[in-house]
Tab-separated table of C-alpha atoms in Angstrom:
chain	number	residue	atom	x	y	z
X	1319	MET	CA	13.626	7.893	38.864
X	1320	SER	CA	10.501	5.807	38.716
X	1321	THR	CA	8.656	3.864	36.072
X	1322	LEU	CA	6.361	6.188	34.134
X	1323	GLY	CA	4.632	3.700	31.925
X	1324	PRO	CA	4.324	0.010	31.080
X	1325	ALA	CA	6.733	-1.673	28.703
X	1326	THR	CA	6.869	-5.189	27.320
X	1327	SER	CA	9.896	-7.085	28.603
X	1328	SER	CA	10.667	-8.285	25.066
X	1329	HIS	CA	11.173	-4.660	24.068
X	1330	LEU	CA	13.706	-3.955	26.825
X	1331	LEU	CA	17.400	-4.607	27.211
X	1332	PRO	CA	18.103	-7.460	29.631
X	1333	VAL	CA	19.513	-6.547	33.030
X	1334	GLY	CA	23.289	-6.978	32.916
X	1335	THR	CA	23.667	-5.832	29.283
X	1336	LEU	CA	26.968	-4.000	28.727
X	1337	LEU	CA	26.578	-0.901	26.556
X	1338	HIS	CA	29.491	0.731	24.778
X	1339	GLY	CA	31.823	-1.519	26.736
X	1340	ASN	CA	31.314	0.592	29.868
X	1341	TYR	CA	27.709	0.949	31.023
X	1342	ARG	CA	26.071	-2.091	32.625
X	1343	VAL	CA	22.250	-2.078	32.811
X	1344	LEU	CA	20.999	-2.332	36.402
X	1345	ARG	CA	17.260	-1.938	35.883
X	1346	TYR	CA	14.571	-0.461	33.683
X	1347	LEU	CA	13.317	3.013	34.662
X	1348	SER	CA	10.729	4.309	32.204
X	1349	SER	CA	9.521	4.436	28.622
X	1350	GLY	CA	8.092	7.021	26.273
X	1351	GLY	CA	6.933	7.012	22.686
X	1352	TYR	CA	10.503	7.300	21.418
X	1353	GLY	CA	12.694	5.620	23.980
X	1354	ASN	CA	13.475	3.466	26.980
X	1355	THR	CA	15.482	4.670	29.963
X	1356	TYR	CA	17.635	2.459	32.171
X	1357	ALA	CA	19.664	2.839	35.336
X	1358	VAL	CA	23.274	1.829	34.654
X	1359	VAL	CA	26.628	1.764	36.407
X	1360	SER	CA	29.872	2.674	34.673
X	1361	ALA	CA	32.516	-0.040	34.687
X	1362	ASP	CA	35.278	2.594	34.803
X	1363	PHE	CA	34.356	4.432	38.000
X	1364	GLY	CA	31.311	2.643	39.393
X	1365	GLN	CA	29.255	5.801	38.867
X	1366	ARG	CA	25.488	5.442	38.732
X	1367	LEU	CA	24.025	7.015	35.604
X	1368	ALA	CA	20.976	6.772	33.364
X	1369	VAL	CA	20.954	5.736	29.705
X	1370	LYS	CA	18.239	6.628	27.240
X	1371	GLU	CA	17.783	4.259	24.287
X	1372	PHE	CA	16.048	5.240	21.051
X	1373	PHE	CA	13.213	2.764	20.538
X	1374	VAL	CA	9.957	3.701	18.792
X	1375	LYS	CA	6.808	1.981	20.016
X	1376	GLY	CA	5.014	0.186	17.184
X	1377	VAL	CA	7.976	0.620	14.843
X	1378	ASN	CA	10.847	-1.237	16.516
X	1379	HIS	CA	11.339	-4.714	17.965
X	1380	ARG	CA	14.230	-6.727	19.365
X	1381	ALA	CA	16.067	-9.197	17.184
X	1382	ALA	CA	16.530	-12.812	18.208
X	1383	ASP	CA	19.652	-11.898	20.238
X	1384	GLY	CA	17.449	-9.830	22.567
X	1385	LEU	CA	19.703	-6.784	22.075
X	1386	SER	CA	19.641	-5.486	18.504
X	1387	VAL	CA	16.891	-3.083	17.458
X	1388	ARG	CA	15.101	-3.726	14.168
X	1389	VAL	CA	12.387	-1.938	12.192
X	1390	SER	CA	9.301	-4.148	12.070
X	1391	ASN	CA	7.999	-2.887	8.713
X	1392	SER	CA	10.243	-1.829	5.831
X	1393	ASP	CA	7.831	1.039	5.121
X	1394	ASN	CA	8.917	2.587	8.440
X	1395	VAL	CA	12.661	2.583	7.762
X	1396	GLU	CA	12.680	6.194	6.552
X	1397	LEU	CA	10.611	7.302	9.560
X	1398	PHE	CA	12.971	5.491	11.922
X	1399	GLN	CA	16.055	7.103	10.399
X	1400	LYS	CA	14.510	10.565	10.541
X	1401	GLN	CA	13.514	10.205	14.180
X	1402	LEU	CA	16.887	8.647	15.021
X	1403	ALA	CA	18.591	11.782	13.685
X	1404	ARG	CA	16.310	13.915	15.872
X	1405	PHE	CA	17.166	11.749	18.899
X	1406	LYS	CA	20.888	12.348	18.338
X	1407	ARG	CA	20.276	16.091	18.002
X	1408	GLU	CA	18.388	15.927	21.305
X	1409	ALA	CA	21.527	14.547	22.963
X	1410	GLU	CA	23.659	17.260	21.377
X	1411	ARG	CA	21.325	19.995	22.602
X	1412	ILE	CA	21.292	18.794	26.195
X	1413	ALA	CA	25.070	18.319	26.146
X	1414	SER	CA	25.463	21.974	25.117
X	1415	LEU	CA	23.665	23.118	28.281
X	1416	ASN	CA	25.353	23.600	31.630
X	1417	ASN	CA	22.987	24.327	34.480
X	1418	ASP	CA	22.325	22.756	37.868
X	1419	HIS	CA	18.637	22.406	37.027
X	1420	ILE	CA	19.029	20.651	33.667
X	1421	VAL	CA	19.872	16.963	33.376
X	1422	ARG	CA	23.435	16.657	32.021
X	1423	VAL	CA	24.520	14.421	29.131
X	1424	HIS	CA	27.914	12.749	29.590
X	1425	ASP	CA	28.220	10.464	26.571
X	1426	ALA	CA	26.459	9.436	23.355
X	1427	PHE	CA	26.982	6.497	21.013
X	1428	GLU	CA	25.350	4.138	18.505
X	1429	GLU	CA	25.097	0.410	19.137
X	1430	TYR	CA	22.754	-2.529	18.463
X	1431	GLY	CA	21.188	-0.739	15.503
X	1432	THR	CA	20.061	2.334	17.457
X	1433	ALA	CA	21.412	5.277	19.469
X	1434	TYR	CA	21.952	5.957	23.176
X	1435	TYR	CA	22.959	8.830	25.393
X	1436	VAL	CA	24.201	8.747	28.965
X	1437	MET	CA	22.936	11.293	31.478
X	1438	ASP	CA	22.723	12.014	35.193
X	1439	TYR	CA	20.887	9.521	37.327
X	1440	ILE	CA	18.457	11.491	39.490
X	1441	ASP	CA	17.477	9.797	42.708
X	1442	GLY	CA	14.000	11.227	42.911
X	1443	GLU	CA	10.643	11.344	41.159
X	1444	THR	CA	8.766	13.527	38.713
X	1445	LEU	CA	6.639	16.405	39.952
X	1446	ASP	CA	3.673	14.471	38.611
X	1447	ASN	CA	4.525	11.472	40.780
X	1448	ARG	CA	5.233	13.680	43.784
X	1449	LEU	CA	1.736	15.176	43.538
X	1450	THR	CA	0.203	11.723	43.253
X	1451	ARG	CA	2.169	10.426	46.230
X	1452	GLN	CA	1.522	13.338	48.596
X	1453	ARG	CA	-2.145	13.641	47.504
X	1454	GLN	CA	-2.248	17.391	48.014
X	1455	PRO	CA	-1.061	20.535	46.203
X	1456	PHE	CA	2.344	22.073	46.813
X	1457	ALA	CA	2.507	24.730	49.517
X	1458	ASP	CA	3.280	28.275	48.325
X	1459	ASP	CA	6.907	28.264	49.444
X	1460	GLN	CA	7.517	24.832	47.915
X	1461	ALA	CA	5.894	25.836	44.605
X	1462	ARG	CA	7.845	29.088	44.562
X	1463	GLY	CA	11.102	27.188	45.055
X	1464	VAL	CA	10.285	24.935	42.083
X	1465	LEU	CA	9.318	27.977	40.001
X	1466	MET	CA	12.607	29.780	40.676
X	1467	GLN	CA	14.670	26.720	39.778
X	1468	LEU	CA	12.770	26.092	36.543
X	1469	LEU	CA	13.114	29.745	35.552
X	1470	ASP	CA	16.868	29.431	36.037
X	1471	ALA	CA	16.866	26.290	33.866
X	1472	LEU	CA	14.803	27.948	31.115
X	1473	ARG	CA	17.071	30.999	31.105
X	1474	ALA	CA	20.016	28.700	30.323
X	1475	VAL	CA	18.061	26.769	27.670
X	1476	HIS	CA	16.828	29.899	25.908
X	1477	ALA	CA	20.271	31.509	25.971
X	1478	HIS	CA	21.304	28.747	23.534
X	1479	GLY	CA	18.379	29.494	21.216
X	1480	ILE	CA	16.567	26.300	22.225
X	1481	TRP	CA	12.916	25.941	23.224
X	1482	HIS	CA	11.961	22.889	25.321
X	1483	LEU	CA	8.350	22.749	24.013
X	1484	ASP	CA	7.147	20.035	26.401
X	1485	LEU	CA	7.527	21.446	29.897
X	1486	LYS	CA	5.088	19.751	32.276
X	1487	PRO	CA	5.185	18.039	35.702
X	1488	ALA	CA	6.049	14.678	34.100
X	1489	ASN	CA	9.216	16.210	32.592
X	1490	VAL	CA	10.585	17.705	35.803
X	1491	MET	CA	12.443	15.565	38.347
X	1492	ILE	CA	12.589	16.496	42.029
X	1493	ASP	CA	14.774	14.853	44.663
X	1494	ALA	CA	14.480	14.525	48.440
X	1495	ASP	CA	16.112	17.957	48.891
X	1496	ASN	CA	13.500	19.601	46.609
X	1497	ARG	CA	16.114	20.236	43.935
X	1498	VAL	CA	14.509	20.093	40.504
X	1499	ARG	CA	15.917	19.081	37.141
X	1500	LEU	CA	14.355	19.667	33.712
X	1501	ILE	CA	14.429	16.503	31.581
X	1502	ASP	CA	13.216	15.128	28.220
X	1503	PHE	CA	14.161	17.505	25.425
X	1504	GLY	CA	12.635	15.213	22.806
X	1505	ALA	CA	10.251	17.900	21.531
X	1506	SER	CA	12.812	20.706	21.772
X	1507	LYS	CA	13.499	22.883	18.777
X	1508	GLN	CA	16.274	25.304	17.953
X	1509	ALA	CA	15.428	28.879	17.007
X	1510	GLN	CA	17.153	28.328	13.671
X	1511	SER	CA	15.070	26.429	11.129
X	1512	GLU	CA	15.925	22.773	10.693
X	1513	GLY	CA	13.574	22.182	7.816
X	1514	GLU	CA	10.997	20.627	10.145
X	1515	SER	CA	7.925	22.700	9.379
X	1516	THR	CA	5.181	20.110	9.546
X	1517	SER	CA	3.045	19.107	12.474
X	1518	SER	CA	4.430	15.580	12.304
X	1519	SER	CA	7.767	16.857	13.578
X	1520	LEU	CA	6.239	18.473	16.669
X	1521	CYS	CA	4.329	17.255	19.683
X	1522	TYR	CA	2.757	18.945	22.664
X	1523	THR	CA	0.649	18.215	25.731
X	1524	ARG	CA	-2.805	19.791	25.817
X	1525	GLY	CA	-3.244	22.218	28.672
X	1526	TYR	CA	0.486	22.999	28.701
X	1527	ALA	CA	0.768	24.274	25.119
X	1528	PRO	CA	-0.147	27.842	24.068
X	1529	ALA	CA	-2.078	28.722	20.937
X	1530	GLU	CA	0.986	29.235	18.724
X	1531	GLN	CA	2.138	25.686	19.507
X	1532	ILE	CA	-1.260	24.076	19.007
X	1533	ARG	CA	-1.591	25.874	15.658
X	1534	VAL	CA	1.999	24.898	14.706
X	1535	GLN	CA	2.972	28.529	14.115
X	1536	ILE	CA	6.662	27.707	14.336
X	1537	ASP	CA	7.766	31.223	13.393
X	1538	ARG	CA	6.037	32.481	16.567
X	1539	PHE	CA	7.792	30.084	18.967
X	1540	GLY	CA	10.051	31.670	21.543
X	1541	PRO	CA	10.870	31.803	25.260
X	1542	TRP	CA	7.247	32.866	25.857
X	1543	THR	CA	6.099	29.448	24.551
X	1544	ASP	CA	7.948	27.615	27.331
X	1545	LEU	CA	6.891	30.245	29.867
X	1546	TYR	CA	3.245	29.491	29.119
X	1547	ALA	CA	3.947	25.814	29.892
X	1548	LEU	CA	5.746	26.879	33.064
X	1549	GLY	CA	2.625	28.767	34.179
X	1550	ALA	CA	0.500	25.692	33.477
X	1551	THR	CA	2.936	23.561	35.487
X	1552	LEU	CA	2.830	26.006	38.394
X	1553	TYR	CA	-0.971	25.981	38.310
X	1554	HIS	CA	-0.989	22.171	38.430
X	1555	LEU	CA	1.328	22.193	41.463
X	1556	LEU	CA	-0.827	24.732	43.324
X	1557	SER	CA	-4.206	23.204	42.494
X	1558	CYS	CA	-3.713	19.533	41.540
X	1559	GLU	CA	-5.996	20.353	38.584
X	1560	ARG	CA	-5.331	19.999	34.872
X	1561	PRO	CA	-4.558	23.440	33.364
X	1562	PRO	CA	-7.325	24.965	31.201
X	1563	GLU	CA	-6.846	24.628	27.461
X	1564	VAL	CA	-6.504	27.662	25.188
X	1565	ASP	CA	-9.815	28.299	23.428
X	1566	SER	CA	-9.906	32.075	23.058
X	1567	ASP	CA	-7.631	35.089	22.689
X	1568	GLU	CA	-8.412	36.262	26.206
X	1569	TYR	CA	-9.717	34.871	29.457
X	1570	SER	CA	-10.229	36.000	33.022
X	1571	PRO	CA	-8.604	34.732	36.229
X	1572	ASP	CA	-11.946	33.075	37.069
X	1573	ILE	CA	-11.086	30.016	34.981
X	1574	PHE	CA	-8.368	29.100	37.496
X	1575	HIS	CA	-9.487	27.284	40.640
X	1576	TYR	CA	-7.202	27.274	43.664
X	1577	PRO	CA	-7.602	25.791	47.122
X	1578	GLU	CA	-7.719	28.214	50.033
X	1579	GLY	CA	-4.415	29.656	51.127
X	1580	VAL	CA	-2.728	30.108	47.727
X	1581	GLY	CA	-1.054	33.524	47.752
X	1582	LYS	CA	-2.135	36.372	45.468
X	1583	GLN	CA	1.327	36.770	43.942
X	1584	LEU	CA	1.560	33.172	42.717
X	1585	ARG	CA	-1.980	33.364	41.317
X	1586	GLU	CA	-1.002	36.533	39.427
X	1587	ILE	CA	2.179	34.888	38.162
X	1588	VAL	CA	0.157	31.973	36.751
X	1589	PHE	CA	-2.235	34.396	35.038
X	1590	TRP	CA	0.699	36.400	33.624
X	1591	LEU	CA	2.552	33.355	32.289
X	1592	MET	CA	-0.571	31.786	30.774
X	1593	GLN	CA	-1.817	34.774	28.823
X	1594	PRO	CA	-3.147	33.607	25.413
X	1595	SER	CA	-1.577	36.674	23.782
X	1596	ILE	CA	2.199	36.408	23.285
X	1597	ALA	CA	2.540	40.173	23.767
X	1598	ARG	CA	1.007	39.994	27.246
X	1599	ARG	CA	3.202	37.160	28.469
X	1600	PRO	CA	6.674	37.799	29.890
X	1601	GLN	CA	9.194	37.678	27.075
X	1602	SER	CA	12.029	35.972	28.952
X	1603	ALA	CA	12.703	33.893	32.052
X	1604	GLY	CA	14.948	36.692	33.306
X	1605	GLU	CA	11.996	39.085	33.234
X	1606	VAL	CA	10.053	36.862	35.640
X	1607	LEU	CA	13.106	36.263	37.843
X	1608	ASP	CA	13.610	40.019	38.129
X	1609	TYR	CA	9.985	40.533	39.126
X	1610	LEU	CA	10.131	37.758	41.735
X	1611	SER	CA	13.412	39.029	43.148
X	1612	GLU	CA	12.033	42.543	43.569
X	1613	ASN	CA	8.779	41.284	45.089
X	1614	SER	CA	10.121	38.325	47.025
X	1615	GLU	CA	7.935	37.021	49.827
X	1616	ASN	CA	10.699	34.585	50.783
X	1617	PRO	CA	14.071	36.057	49.730
X	1618	GLU	CA	15.978	32.950	50.777
X	1619	LEU	CA	14.249	30.962	48.005
X	1620	SER	CA	15.426	33.314	45.249
X	1621	VAL	CA	17.960	32.192	42.663
X	1622	ASP	CA	20.653	34.806	42.078
X	1623	SER	CA	20.003	36.074	38.585
X	1624	GLU	CA	22.125	37.934	36.104
X	1625	PRO	CA	20.650	40.447	33.645
X	1626	SER	CA	19.192	38.465	30.748
X	1627	GLU	CA	19.177	39.324	27.072
X	1628	ASN	CA	15.847	38.827	25.308
X	1629	LEU	CA	16.118	36.786	22.154
X	1630	GLU	CA	13.532	39.065	20.561
X	1631	PRO	CA	12.781	42.767	21.188
X	1632	SER	CA	9.818	43.221	23.487
X	1633	GLU	CA	8.020	45.707	25.615
X	1634	SER	CA	8.969	44.715	29.147
X	1635	PRO	CA	6.199	45.198	31.699
X	1636	LEU	CA	8.821	45.810	34.370
X	1637	PRO	CA	10.017	49.360	35.030
X	1638	GLY	CA	13.436	50.136	33.679
X	1639	GLY	CA	13.220	47.851	30.635
X	1640	SER	CA	16.424	45.839	30.316
X	1641	LEU	CA	18.351	47.699	33.038
X	1642	LYS	CA	20.007	45.754	35.801
X	1643	SER	CA	18.023	45.445	38.993
X	1644	SER	CA	20.583	47.588	40.826
X	1645	GLU	CA	20.091	50.421	38.312
X	1646	ARG	CA	16.308	50.594	38.720
X	1647	THR	CA	14.942	53.375	40.857
X	1648	VAL	CA	11.250	52.639	40.376
X	1649	LYS	CA	9.596	49.995	42.508
X	1650	ALA	CA	8.092	47.067	40.585
X	1651	GLN	CA	4.401	47.516	39.867
X	1652	PRO	CA	1.543	45.037	40.453
X	1653	LEU	CA	0.870	42.747	37.492
X	1654	GLU	CA	-2.542	44.319	36.785
X	1655	THR	CA	-0.847	47.716	36.439
X	1656	GLN	CA	1.754	46.155	34.161
X	1657	PHE	CA	-0.967	44.671	31.925
X	1658	ARG	CA	-2.693	48.051	31.610
X	1659	LYS	CA	0.625	49.734	30.792
X	1660	ARG	CA	1.421	47.171	28.104
X	1661	ASP	CA	-2.091	47.481	26.633
X	1662	ARG	CA	-1.681	51.270	26.442
X	1663	ILE	CA	1.600	50.858	24.569
X	1664	VAL	CA	0.042	48.407	22.104
X	1665	SER	CA	-3.012	50.662	21.643
X	1666	ARG	CA	-0.801	53.717	21.049
X	1667	ARG	CA	1.171	51.874	18.392
X	1668	GLN	CA	-2.015	50.722	16.704
X	1669	HIS	CA	-3.316	54.320	16.576
X	1670	ILE	CA	-0.051	55.573	15.087
X	1671	LEU	CA	-0.139	52.829	12.457
X	1672	ALA	CA	-3.755	53.673	11.619
X	1673	VAL	CA	-2.917	57.371	11.150
X	1674	ILE	CA	0.011	56.485	8.865
X	1675	CYS	CA	-2.250	54.228	6.796
X	1676	ILE	CA	-4.895	56.963	6.462
X	1677	ILE	CA	-2.315	59.560	5.392
X	1678	GLY	CA	-0.883	57.109	2.853
X	1679	ALA	CA	-4.341	56.405	1.458
X	1680	LEU	CA	-5.099	60.136	1.125
X	1681	LEU	CA	-1.826	60.737	-0.714
X	1682	LEU	CA	-2.589	57.904	-3.134
X	1683	LEU	CA	-6.097	59.308	-3.698
X	1684	ALA	CA	-4.713	62.786	-4.380
X	1685	ALA	CA	-2.212	61.398	-6.878
X	1686	TRP	CA	-4.956	59.492	-8.673
X	1687	ILE	CA	-7.239	62.567	-8.871
X	1688	PHE	CA	-4.389	64.668	-10.245
X	1689	SER	CA	-3.569	62.088	-12.932
X	1690	GLU	CA	-7.240	61.880	-13.971
X	1691	HIS	CA	-7.382	65.664	-14.166
X	1692	LEU	CA	-4.426	65.735	-16.554
X	1693	LYS	CA	-6.065	63.174	-18.826
X	1694	THR	CA	-9.152	65.441	-19.279
X	1695	GLN	CA	-7.174	68.510	-20.399
X	1696	GLN	CA	-7.169	69.381	-24.180
X	1697	PRO	CA	-3.694	69.184	-25.707
X	1698	VAL	CA	-2.112	72.593	-26.447
X	1699	ARG	CA	-1.710	73.155	-30.200
X	1700	ASN	CA	1.362	74.964	-31.466
X	1701	ILE	CA	1.291	77.756	-34.143
X	1702	ASP	CA	2.326	75.438	-36.997
X	1703	THR	CA	-0.607	73.145	-36.329
X	1704	ILE	CA	-2.988	76.122	-36.345
X	1705	LEU	CA	-1.676	77.455	-39.718
X	1706	ILE	CA	-1.955	74.046	-41.355
X	1707	GLU	CA	-5.516	73.616	-40.168
X	1708	SER	CA	-6.530	77.120	-41.379
X	1709	ASN	CA	-5.099	76.477	-44.867
X	1710	HIS	CA	-7.111	73.265	-45.156
X	1711	GLN	CA	-10.263	75.106	-44.162
X	1712	LYS	CA	-10.007	77.939	-46.861
X	1713	PRO	CA	-12.584	77.567	-49.691
X	1714	LYS	CA	-11.196	76.978	-53.179
X	1715	LEU	CA	-11.683	79.890	-55.646
């Protein structure tokens, strides 16, 4: 790991600090808005690990002992407690995941007035730092390898009903063997509501967030939200350019600028993943893995994938729907063909819905006309009423 941002030494734990009676701080690694990360060694087994400490910039400070965390302003105590609870849930979420491409959590505890969790130490750098260091985009085969590993990670995350919601090059570690690990689940959210429905409980990175995330349409979040961010990450790796921001419901491939030599398939994958419309994006990581496996330019880079279950019903652009790859008899189609097929399905459904609405409106109109007709009819008088009226009308003698 490498330092991602500056931090004041007075805000950091001193080197040599013993945490939880077992983890000795070796050095500072990085900081974010809600925490500091340190390299540590376990006293029990001498294992090198990383520890993330909850520490909010502008809200917390160190006490006189240089260890304890305090809230600088009493008005921020409630905010600190709320975010501390979210930090502990973050640790629980990561601990529930078991995948070679997701950083693992080994321990969690509270100490010095805040919370900590212990995770894998990754001897590598972020994708963002790798791009900066090598000063050139990733080659196709290298980018494809990263893509396959991140898809495998997202499949595991989404299977637990969790969305990462902040996938970007700065939140992906890569080691010397090009093995990647997804990190920083601070913005993650479970599919089940947690009562956090305001924008203050969510964050995102512009260029990597789709429209539903920017507009805080929480009920529309799903695997497709992270897949959009994955497409933006892939584009950044292939081009070294910041991904375009969502500003319309549709856009053309012309807004993406690639250096010469980037393969057509990867360019199509980026365009597919970054569709502004949720319906036109792939609905699961497994859907993309299936497509890549069936159209592999480099089969040795593929991650063996099992059939995935979509968390929400969708129209799959791949032939065979949710069938296993071995059961499909139709060769995968180009992405442009898939888009046209999906558009035809959506258009057909819209026409059917329009016809149903028209028929319903006509039935309501007919019922209203019939009721008005009944109101205009003269009431039928019975024989007794007629006799009484005739008697009243006879002249007196």
